[in-house]
Short mmCIF file of C-alpha atoms in Angstrom, two decimals:
data_model
loop_
_atom_site.label_atom_id
_atom_site.label_comp_id
_atom_site.label_asym_id
_atom_site.label_seq_id
_atom_site.Cartn_x
_atom_site.Cartn_y
_atom_site.Cartn_z
CA UNK D 14 -5.70 -22.03 10.48
CA UNK D 15 -5.64 -19.25 13.09
CA UNK D 16 -4.95 -15.54 12.95
CA UNK D 17 -1.98 -15.07 15.27
CA UNK D 18 -0.29 -11.82 16.29
CA UNK D 19 3.35 -12.28 17.30
CA UNK D 20 5.37 -9.35 18.59
CA UNK D 21 8.22 -8.90 16.05
CA UNK D 22 10.37 -7.29 18.77
CA UNK D 23 10.25 -10.20 21.21
CA UNK D 24 8.87 -13.12 19.21
CA UNK D 25 6.14 -13.64 21.82
CA UNK D 26 2.57 -14.50 20.88
CA UNK D 27 0.14 -11.69 21.74
CA UNK D 28 -3.28 -12.91 20.65
CA UNK D 29 -4.89 -15.58 18.49
CA UNK D 30 -8.25 -16.06 16.77
CA UNK D 31 -9.79 -18.93 14.82
CA UNK D 32 -11.00 -18.51 11.27
CA UNK D 33 -14.74 -18.34 10.74
CA UNK D 34 -16.81 -21.44 10.42
CA UNK D 35 -18.77 -22.00 7.21
CA UNK D 36 -21.94 -20.91 9.00
CA UNK D 37 -20.28 -17.72 10.31
CA UNK D 38 -18.94 -16.90 6.86
CA UNK D 39 -22.38 -17.26 5.27
CA UNK D 40 -23.78 -15.04 8.00
CA UNK D 41 -21.22 -12.33 7.29
CA UNK D 42 -22.06 -12.40 3.57
CA UNK D 43 -25.78 -12.18 4.29
CA UNK D 44 -25.26 -9.22 6.65
CA UNK D 45 -23.18 -7.42 4.04
CA UNK D 46 -25.89 -7.87 1.43
CA UNK D 47 -28.66 -6.71 3.79
CA UNK D 48 -26.64 -3.72 4.89
CA UNK D 49 -25.99 -2.74 1.28
CA UNK D 50 -29.69 -2.43 0.54
CA UNK D 51 -30.07 0.33 3.12
CA UNK D 52 -26.56 1.85 3.05
CA UNK D 53 -26.71 2.40 -0.71
CA UNK D 54 -29.83 4.51 -0.21
CA UNK D 55 -28.35 6.84 2.41
CA UNK D 56 -27.44 10.39 1.47
CA UNK D 57 -23.91 11.63 0.96
CA UNK D 58 -24.47 13.88 3.97
CA UNK D 59 -25.20 10.88 6.21
CA UNK D 60 -22.15 9.00 4.95
CA UNK D 61 -19.93 12.05 5.36
CA UNK D 62 -20.91 12.51 9.00
CA UNK D 63 -19.80 8.96 9.76
CA UNK D 64 -16.45 9.36 8.02
CA UNK D 65 -15.82 12.68 9.76
CA UNK D 66 -16.57 10.99 13.08
CA UNK D 67 -14.14 8.19 12.20
CA UNK D 68 -11.46 10.78 11.43
CA UNK D 69 -11.98 12.42 14.83
CA UNK D 70 -11.68 9.06 16.59
CA UNK D 71 -8.56 8.10 14.68
CA UNK D 72 -6.81 11.33 15.65
CA UNK D 73 -7.98 11.17 19.26
CA UNK D 74 -6.43 7.72 19.73
CA UNK D 75 -3.50 8.04 17.35
CA UNK D 76 -0.90 7.00 19.93
CA UNK D 77 -2.92 4.01 21.09
CA UNK D 78 -3.46 2.88 17.50
CA UNK D 79 0.23 3.37 16.71
CA UNK D 80 1.15 1.18 19.67
CA UNK D 81 -1.15 -1.60 18.45
CA UNK D 82 0.46 -1.42 15.00
CA UNK D 83 3.92 -1.56 16.57
CA UNK D 84 3.02 -4.58 18.68
CA UNK D 85 1.57 -6.59 15.80
CA UNK D 86 3.88 -5.77 12.86
CA UNK D 87 6.82 -3.83 14.30
CA UNK D 88 6.30 -0.35 12.83
CA UNK D 89 7.98 2.33 14.98
CA UNK D 90 5.36 4.39 16.79
CA UNK D 91 6.88 7.52 15.26
CA UNK D 92 5.74 6.13 11.88
CA UNK D 93 2.50 4.62 13.17
CA UNK D 94 1.04 7.93 14.28
CA UNK D 95 1.45 9.54 10.82
CA UNK D 96 -0.13 6.44 9.28
CA UNK D 97 -3.19 6.89 11.49
CA UNK D 98 -3.31 10.60 10.68
CA UNK D 99 -3.22 9.81 6.96
CA UNK D 100 -6.24 7.54 7.41
CA UNK D 101 -8.09 10.43 9.04
CA UNK D 102 -7.06 12.67 6.14
CA UNK D 103 -8.54 10.17 3.66
CA UNK D 104 -11.78 10.08 5.63
CA UNK D 105 -11.98 13.88 5.65
CA UNK D 106 -11.12 14.12 1.96
CA UNK D 107 -13.78 11.72 0.73
CA UNK D 108 -16.36 13.00 3.18
CA UNK D 109 -15.89 16.42 1.59
CA UNK D 110 -15.40 15.47 -2.06
CA UNK D 111 -17.30 12.25 -2.80
CA UNK D 112 -20.61 13.86 -3.68
CA UNK D 113 -19.01 16.11 -6.29
CA UNK D 114 -16.88 13.25 -7.61
CA UNK D 115 -19.97 11.09 -8.15
CA UNK D 116 -22.32 13.79 -9.43
CA UNK D 117 -24.31 13.01 -12.56
CA UNK D 118 -22.55 13.99 -15.80
CA UNK D 119 -24.90 15.45 -18.38
CA UNK D 120 -24.11 15.03 -22.09
CA UNK D 121 -26.09 16.68 -24.88
CA UNK D 122 -27.55 14.15 -27.35
CA UNK D 123 -30.63 13.84 -29.57
CA UNK D 124 -32.59 12.63 -26.53
CA UNK D 125 -34.47 14.84 -24.11
CA UNK D 126 -31.95 13.99 -21.43
CA UNK D 127 -28.71 11.96 -21.39
CA UNK D 128 -26.40 11.57 -18.47
CA UNK D 129 -24.03 9.25 -16.61
CA UNK D 130 -24.94 8.28 -13.06
CA UNK D 131 -22.53 6.57 -10.68
CA UNK D 132 -24.14 3.91 -8.51
CA UNK D 133 -22.57 1.57 -5.93
CA UNK D 134 -21.83 -2.01 -6.97
CA UNK D 135 -22.59 -3.87 -3.76
CA UNK D 136 -20.66 -5.89 -1.18
CA UNK D 137 -16.94 -5.61 -1.88
CA UNK D 138 -14.26 -8.01 -0.67
CA UNK D 139 -10.95 -6.45 0.40
CA UNK D 140 -7.81 -8.55 0.97
CA UNK D 141 -5.28 -6.32 2.69
CA UNK D 142 -1.62 -6.67 3.81
CA UNK D 143 0.14 -6.18 7.12
CA UNK D 144 2.71 -3.53 6.21
CA UNK D 145 0.33 -0.54 6.51
CA UNK D 146 -2.44 -2.24 8.49
CA UNK D 147 -4.53 0.92 8.87
CA UNK D 148 -3.70 2.95 5.75
CA UNK D 149 -4.09 0.13 3.21
CA UNK D 150 -7.61 -0.45 4.53
CA UNK D 151 -8.76 3.16 4.80
CA UNK D 152 -7.43 4.22 1.40
CA UNK D 153 -9.88 1.71 -0.08
CA UNK D 154 -12.62 1.81 2.55
CA UNK D 155 -13.14 5.57 2.67
CA UNK D 156 -14.05 5.95 -1.03
CA UNK D 157 -15.85 2.59 -1.20
CA UNK D 158 -18.10 3.46 1.74
CA UNK D 159 -18.77 6.98 0.47
CA UNK D 160 -19.79 5.47 -2.86
CA UNK D 161 -22.41 3.38 -1.02
CA UNK D 162 -20.73 -0.03 -1.03
CA UNK D 163 -20.38 -2.38 1.93
CA UNK D 164 -17.10 -4.09 2.78
CA UNK D 165 -15.85 -7.47 3.92
CA UNK D 166 -12.22 -7.19 5.04
CA UNK D 167 -9.85 -10.15 5.07
CA UNK D 168 -6.83 -8.65 6.75
CA UNK D 169 -3.40 -10.26 7.02
CA UNK D 170 -3.34 -13.09 9.60
CA UNK D 171 -0.56 -11.45 11.65
CA UNK D 172 -2.53 -8.24 12.42
CA UNK D 173 -5.87 -9.47 13.81
CA UNK D 174 -5.98 -6.82 16.54
CA UNK D 175 -5.67 -4.09 13.92
CA UNK D 176 -8.46 -5.67 11.86
CA UNK D 177 -10.84 -5.74 14.82
CA UNK D 178 -9.89 -2.21 15.88
CA UNK D 179 -10.69 -0.84 12.41
CA UNK D 180 -14.15 -2.38 12.48
CA UNK D 181 -14.74 -0.99 15.98
CA UNK D 182 -13.67 2.53 14.97
CA UNK D 183 -16.17 2.60 12.11
CA UNK D 184 -18.93 1.10 14.26
CA UNK D 185 -18.28 3.68 16.98
CA UNK D 186 -18.40 6.39 14.30
CA UNK D 187 -21.96 5.34 13.49
CA UNK D 188 -21.53 2.98 10.54
CA UNK D 189 -24.51 0.59 10.53
CA UNK D 190 -24.00 -3.08 11.32
CA UNK D 191 -22.85 -5.14 8.36
CA UNK D 192 -21.42 -2.25 6.36
CA UNK D 193 -17.83 -3.04 7.35
CA UNK D 194 -16.90 -6.47 8.71
CA UNK D 195 -13.46 -7.87 9.54
CA UNK D 196 -13.62 -11.56 8.71
CA UNK D 197 -10.86 -14.04 9.61
CA UNK D 198 -10.65 -16.41 6.66
CA UNK D 199 -8.30 -19.02 5.26
CA UNK D 200 -7.20 -18.68 1.63
CA UNK D 201 -9.66 -21.38 0.66
CA UNK D 202 -12.47 -19.50 2.38
CA UNK D 203 -11.39 -16.29 0.63
CA UNK D 204 -11.83 -18.08 -2.67
CA UNK D 205 -15.34 -19.06 -1.66
CA UNK D 206 -16.15 -15.44 -0.83
CA UNK D 207 -14.87 -14.31 -4.24
CA UNK D 208 -17.12 -16.90 -5.90
CA UNK D 209 -20.17 -15.96 -3.83
CA UNK D 210 -22.91 -14.28 -5.87
CA UNK D 211 -23.39 -11.56 -3.24
CA UNK D 212 -19.89 -10.15 -3.73
CA UNK D 213 -19.63 -7.70 -6.62
CA UNK D 214 -16.02 -6.50 -6.44
CA UNK D 215 -12.63 -7.57 -5.09
CA UNK D 216 -9.55 -5.54 -4.21
CA UNK D 217 -6.20 -6.88 -3.10
CA UNK D 218 -2.89 -5.40 -2.04
CA UNK D 219 -0.22 -8.07 -1.81
CA UNK D 220 2.22 -10.22 -3.72
CA UNK D 221 2.22 -10.96 -7.44
CA UNK D 222 1.44 -14.59 -6.65
CA UNK D 223 -1.61 -13.60 -4.58
CA UNK D 224 -2.72 -11.12 -7.23
CA UNK D 225 -2.64 -13.73 -9.97
CA UNK D 226 -4.64 -16.16 -7.85
CA UNK D 227 -7.30 -13.58 -6.98
CA UNK D 228 -7.53 -12.26 -10.56
CA UNK D 229 -8.01 -15.79 -11.87
CA UNK D 230 -10.77 -16.59 -9.38
CA UNK D 231 -12.54 -13.26 -9.74
CA UNK D 232 -12.27 -13.34 -13.53
CA UNK D 233 -13.92 -16.74 -13.66
CA UNK D 234 -16.96 -15.21 -11.94
CA UNK D 235 -16.88 -11.84 -13.74
CA UNK D 236 -16.03 -9.82 -10.62
CA UNK D 237 -14.43 -6.39 -10.89
CA UNK D 238 -10.92 -6.32 -9.35
CA UNK D 239 -8.30 -3.77 -8.36
CA UNK D 240 -4.81 -5.13 -7.66
CA UNK D 241 -1.81 -3.38 -6.08
CA UNK D 242 1.04 -5.86 -6.08
CA UNK D 243 4.19 -4.07 -4.99
CA UNK D 244 7.17 -2.90 -6.96
CA UNK D 245 10.89 -2.50 -7.42
CA UNK D 246 10.91 1.27 -7.65
CA UNK D 247 13.86 2.87 -9.49
CA UNK D 248 15.27 6.20 -8.32
CA UNK D 249 17.39 7.86 -10.99
CA UNK D 250 20.19 10.17 -9.84
CA UNK D 251 21.33 12.07 -12.92
CA UNK D 252 24.67 13.82 -13.40
CA UNK D 253 23.35 17.27 -12.40
CA UNK D 254 21.45 16.12 -9.30
CA UNK D 255 21.96 17.58 -5.83
CA UNK D 256 23.76 14.60 -4.27
CA UNK D 257 22.90 15.33 -0.64
CA UNK D 258 19.24 15.97 -1.39
CA UNK D 259 19.00 12.86 -3.56
CA UNK D 260 20.72 10.69 -0.95
CA UNK D 261 18.47 12.02 1.82
CA UNK D 262 15.31 11.34 -0.18
CA UNK D 263 16.47 7.90 -1.29
CA UNK D 264 17.38 6.78 2.24
CA UNK D 265 14.21 8.23 3.73
CA UNK D 266 12.20 6.30 1.17
CA UNK D 267 14.25 3.11 1.48
CA UNK D 268 13.85 3.05 5.29
CA UNK D 269 10.18 4.02 5.29
CA UNK D 270 8.27 1.43 7.33
CA UNK D 271 11.60 -0.29 8.03
CA UNK D 272 11.96 -0.87 4.30
CA UNK D 273 8.65 -2.77 4.08
CA UNK D 274 6.92 -0.50 1.62
CA UNK D 275 5.78 -1.24 -1.91
CA UNK D 276 6.82 2.26 -3.01
CA UNK D 277 10.16 2.41 -1.19
CA UNK D 278 13.24 3.24 -3.24
CA UNK D 279 14.36 -0.25 -4.24
CA UNK D 280 16.97 0.43 -6.95
CA UNK D 281 19.16 3.52 -6.70
CA UNK D 282 20.42 4.12 -10.24
CA UNK D 283 23.23 6.67 -10.24
CA UNK D 284 25.21 8.00 -13.22
CA UNK D 285 28.93 7.32 -13.00
CA UNK D 286 30.17 10.91 -12.32
CA UNK D 287 28.16 11.01 -9.06
CA UNK D 288 28.67 7.42 -8.05
CA UNK D 289 31.32 7.89 -5.37
CA UNK D 290 29.78 10.92 -3.67
CA UNK D 291 26.25 9.49 -3.79
CA UNK D 292 27.29 6.06 -2.51
CA UNK D 293 29.19 7.58 0.41
CA UNK D 294 26.23 9.78 1.31
CA UNK D 295 23.82 6.84 1.20
CA UNK D 296 26.06 4.61 3.31
CA UNK D 297 26.53 7.30 5.93
CA UNK D 298 22.80 8.03 6.21
CA UNK D 299 21.93 4.33 6.36
CA UNK D 300 24.59 3.82 9.03
CA UNK D 301 23.17 6.62 11.21
CA UNK D 302 19.60 5.28 11.19
CA UNK D 303 18.69 3.85 14.59
CA UNK D 304 17.40 0.28 14.58
CA UNK D 305 15.54 -0.72 17.72
CA UNK D 306 12.38 -1.33 19.72
CA UNK D 307 9.43 0.08 17.75
CA UNK D 308 7.91 1.45 20.98
CA UNK D 309 10.99 3.62 21.55
CA UNK D 310 10.38 7.19 20.37
CA UNK D 311 13.95 7.44 19.03
CA UNK D 312 13.73 4.32 16.84
CA UNK D 313 13.77 4.89 13.07
CA UNK D 314 13.89 1.27 11.87
CA UNK D 315 12.00 -1.48 13.66
CA UNK D 316 12.06 -5.25 13.24
CA UNK D 317 10.68 -6.96 10.16
CA UNK D 318 7.12 -8.13 10.58
CA UNK D 319 7.72 -11.89 10.49
CA UNK D 320 10.61 -14.30 10.90
CA UNK D 321 10.13 -15.83 7.45
CA UNK D 322 10.29 -12.38 5.87
CA UNK D 323 13.68 -11.75 7.46
CA UNK D 324 14.96 -15.12 6.26
CA UNK D 325 13.79 -14.38 2.73
CA UNK D 326 15.38 -10.93 2.71
CA UNK D 327 18.70 -12.28 3.96
CA UNK D 328 18.66 -14.94 1.25
CA UNK D 329 18.22 -12.21 -1.37
CA UNK D 330 21.15 -10.24 0.09
CA UNK D 331 23.51 -13.23 0.31
CA UNK D 332 22.39 -14.42 -3.11
CA UNK D 333 23.25 -11.04 -4.61
CA UNK D 334 26.65 -10.99 -2.90
CA UNK D 335 27.36 -14.50 -4.18
CA UNK D 336 26.75 -13.19 -7.72
CA UNK D 337 29.17 -10.28 -7.31
CA UNK D 338 27.44 -7.49 -5.40
CA UNK D 339 29.53 -5.72 -2.75
CA UNK D 340 28.03 -5.34 0.71
CA UNK D 341 29.15 -1.92 1.99
CA UNK D 342 27.07 -1.98 5.18
CA UNK D 343 25.10 -4.52 7.21
CA UNK D 344 24.15 -7.81 5.62
CA UNK D 345 24.40 -9.90 8.81
CA UNK D 346 21.47 -11.34 10.76
CA UNK D 347 21.86 -10.05 14.33
CA UNK D 348 21.82 -12.28 17.38
CA UNK D 349 19.11 -12.01 20.00
CA UNK D 350 15.31 -11.95 20.08
CA UNK D 351 13.14 -10.26 17.50
CA UNK D 352 13.21 -10.22 13.71
CA UNK D 353 15.63 -7.37 13.22
CA UNK D 354 17.72 -6.80 10.12
CA UNK D 355 20.45 -4.16 9.92
CA UNK D 356 20.41 -1.28 7.50
CA UNK D 357 22.28 -2.67 4.51
CA UNK D 358 23.82 -1.22 1.35
CA UNK D 359 24.65 -3.32 -1.70
CA UNK D 360 26.88 -1.84 -4.42
CA UNK D 361 27.71 -3.06 -7.92
CA UNK D 362 24.27 -4.59 -8.31
CA UNK D 363 23.76 -5.99 -11.82
CA UNK D 364 21.36 -8.08 -13.90
CA UNK D 365 20.92 -11.64 -12.72
CA UNK D 366 21.10 -10.75 -9.03
CA UNK D 367 18.08 -10.97 -6.70
CA UNK D 368 18.67 -7.32 -5.71
CA UNK D 369 18.23 -6.33 -9.37
CA UNK D 370 15.19 -8.33 -10.43
CA UNK D 371 13.24 -8.90 -7.20
CA UNK D 372 11.50 -6.70 -4.66
CA UNK D 373 13.59 -6.50 -1.46
CA UNK D 374 11.18 -5.89 1.42
CA UNK D 375 13.42 -4.54 4.17
CA UNK D 376 16.08 -1.91 4.96
CA UNK D 377 18.38 -2.83 2.05
CA UNK D 378 19.53 -0.25 -0.50
CA UNK D 379 20.74 -1.48 -3.90
CA UNK D 380 23.05 0.85 -5.83
CA UNK D 381 23.35 0.45 -9.61
CA UNK D 382 25.95 2.62 -11.37
CA UNK D 383 25.35 3.46 -15.04
CA UNK D 384 27.20 5.38 -17.73
CA UNK D 385 24.68 8.16 -18.46
CA UNK D 386 21.02 9.17 -18.25
CA UNK D 387 20.07 7.10 -21.29
CA UNK D 388 21.42 4.00 -19.55
CA UNK D 389 19.69 5.06 -16.33
CA UNK D 390 16.30 5.13 -18.04
CA UNK D 391 16.96 1.77 -19.70
CA UNK D 392 17.91 0.12 -16.38
CA UNK D 393 14.96 1.76 -14.59
CA UNK D 394 12.57 0.16 -17.07
CA UNK D 395 14.33 -3.21 -17.03
CA UNK D 396 11.87 -4.72 -14.54
CA UNK D 397 8.58 -6.58 -14.51
CA UNK D 398 7.21 -4.09 -11.97
CA UNK D 399 5.75 -0.65 -12.61
CA UNK D 400 4.49 1.01 -9.45
CA UNK D 401 6.60 4.06 -8.60
CA UNK D 402 9.71 5.83 -9.91
CA UNK D 403 11.61 9.02 -9.18
CA UNK D 404 14.21 11.10 -11.01
CA UNK D 405 16.63 13.60 -9.45
CA UNK D 406 18.06 16.39 -11.60
CA UNK D 407 18.70 20.14 -11.55
CA UNK D 408 16.91 20.38 -14.91
CA UNK D 409 13.33 20.18 -13.67
CA UNK D 410 11.80 20.36 -17.15
CA UNK D 411 13.94 17.45 -18.33
CA UNK D 412 13.13 15.53 -15.16
CA UNK D 413 9.44 16.06 -15.77
CA UNK D 414 9.80 14.92 -19.40
CA UNK D 415 11.55 11.72 -18.29
CA UNK D 416 8.91 11.08 -15.61
CA UNK D 417 6.00 11.72 -17.97
CA UNK D 418 7.28 10.08 -21.15
CA UNK D 419 9.99 7.54 -20.39
CA UNK D 420 9.50 5.85 -17.02
CA UNK D 421 7.19 2.83 -17.02
CA UNK D 422 5.36 3.29 -13.74
CA UNK D 423 2.01 4.42 -12.40
CA UNK D 424 3.39 7.04 -9.98
CA UNK D 425 6.36 9.19 -11.05
CA UNK D 426 8.08 11.95 -9.06
CA UNK D 427 10.74 14.55 -9.79
CA UNK D 428 13.24 15.46 -7.05
CA UNK D 429 11.12 13.79 -4.38
CA UNK D 430 10.38 10.37 -2.97
CA UNK D 431 7.35 8.43 -4.18
CA UNK D 432 4.32 8.69 -1.88
CA UNK D 433 0.55 8.39 -2.00
CA UNK D 434 -1.92 11.24 -1.55
CA UNK D 435 -5.72 10.96 -1.13
CA UNK D 436 -6.15 13.66 -3.78
CA UNK D 437 -4.33 11.74 -6.54
CA UNK D 438 -4.71 8.29 -8.09
CA UNK D 439 -2.34 5.57 -6.89
CA UNK D 440 -1.52 2.28 -8.60
CA UNK D 441 0.76 0.52 -11.03
CA UNK D 442 1.14 -1.36 -14.29
CA UNK D 443 2.58 -4.74 -15.32
CA UNK D 444 3.37 -6.97 -12.31
CA UNK D 445 2.50 -4.09 -9.98
CA UNK D 446 -1.17 -4.64 -10.79
CA UNK D 447 -3.99 -2.63 -12.32
CA UNK D 448 -6.71 -0.23 -11.31
CA UNK D 449 -6.32 2.79 -9.08
CA UNK D 450 -6.95 3.78 -5.50
CA UNK D 451 -7.36 7.32 -4.13
CA UNK D 452 -8.36 10.48 -5.96
CA UNK D 453 -11.47 10.49 -8.16
CA UNK D 454 -10.13 7.50 -10.07
CA UNK D 455 -10.16 5.46 -6.86
CA UNK D 456 -13.80 6.11 -6.00
CA UNK D 457 -14.84 5.29 -9.57
CA UNK D 458 -13.35 1.78 -9.43
CA UNK D 459 -16.26 0.22 -7.53
CA UNK D 460 -19.28 1.95 -8.99
CA UNK D 461 -21.62 1.18 -11.85
CA UNK D 462 -21.00 3.86 -14.48
CA UNK D 463 -24.63 3.90 -15.59
CA UNK D 464 -25.81 5.68 -18.72
CA UNK D 465 -29.37 7.00 -18.54
CA UNK D 466 -31.23 8.42 -21.55
CA UNK D 467 -34.73 9.86 -21.63
CA UNK D 468 -36.41 10.07 -25.05
#
């Protein structure tokens, strides 16, 4: 197996790397363990300086990093630069807040002193995806490093240049050798790393299939895991919603990262009175979005990251149409080089169709019309996923009640698209995984919550 970067715009191979040998893999594990012994003893001030330096470097080379992302996975540079900036924000946030987040918590008991202390676990294995090749890594790495852990990163095989660049950024920022290593591994080698006694925690962002495999392997060796496995996010447009605002937010979300986002609006559930106006607004906004070369500053939607991903998406679209969905826009694989897919709108989506039950990873909007808000909530929850959800309504209090009490998801929004924020926990339930990243909850995932009592 090799890690191969292929330009999604042209289909041309850019760079290729072999996976590590068994000897190299053992060396990486040993370095991570050695580095942990010293890194875990550094002060929060020392760690913060390194993360602040990394943030400065990320911002200084934002355009160069965005170009690398575009070349390896097709993200438009106009989206790549904000992704890099968000990584810098996460570095700044945890550099500033980690010490307070991990401060000892004193509890009065019969003992002279009782408190909870948060200590790092040790080397942590991160298996990360290609769709946000910088952000997915930093949203885990920033808190994990500030907590005193070391990291072994197995990045997606189609973004090897991004993986190496991330390691170089942190090394240039002053992170000691062995604290963060990008390792090119096969799936079999990844299993061996999970089983290795040196590794104390595992985190994965990826498919449900991958999540189940990692959870099974890690569970057999009693390793802590955090899994973020994607979703089929419902967006509810209730009868009193602002149609234009709702359509704008839904399309912006659906086309984020060319539709290749776990928290993109996957199922647009609209109550019948607004169906016509909302559908027309969505179709028009999807039609206007410019699909093109990700290096072009005017491009809004780039190619899909891999050829097999485009084939899979098209099969889901045609499979849904074969079962009765109406294709109002797009739905045809374009001729020519690159793995482009047109902005597509499916209407009359119902149970039993791929567009209803599966995650569509691409610029395809699925519209589901329902009778009323009660039906909208029922359809929203009729899924095995539970990552994000949004509700649009003029009655903000009712929208908040629905988001808080009735939607089965880890991240719920009212009158806005679903998005992550370093200050708040991010994660899902059911097939979307478990555990949390970001916020204080994220930094607490890979620490030993140690109780200390002095008689």
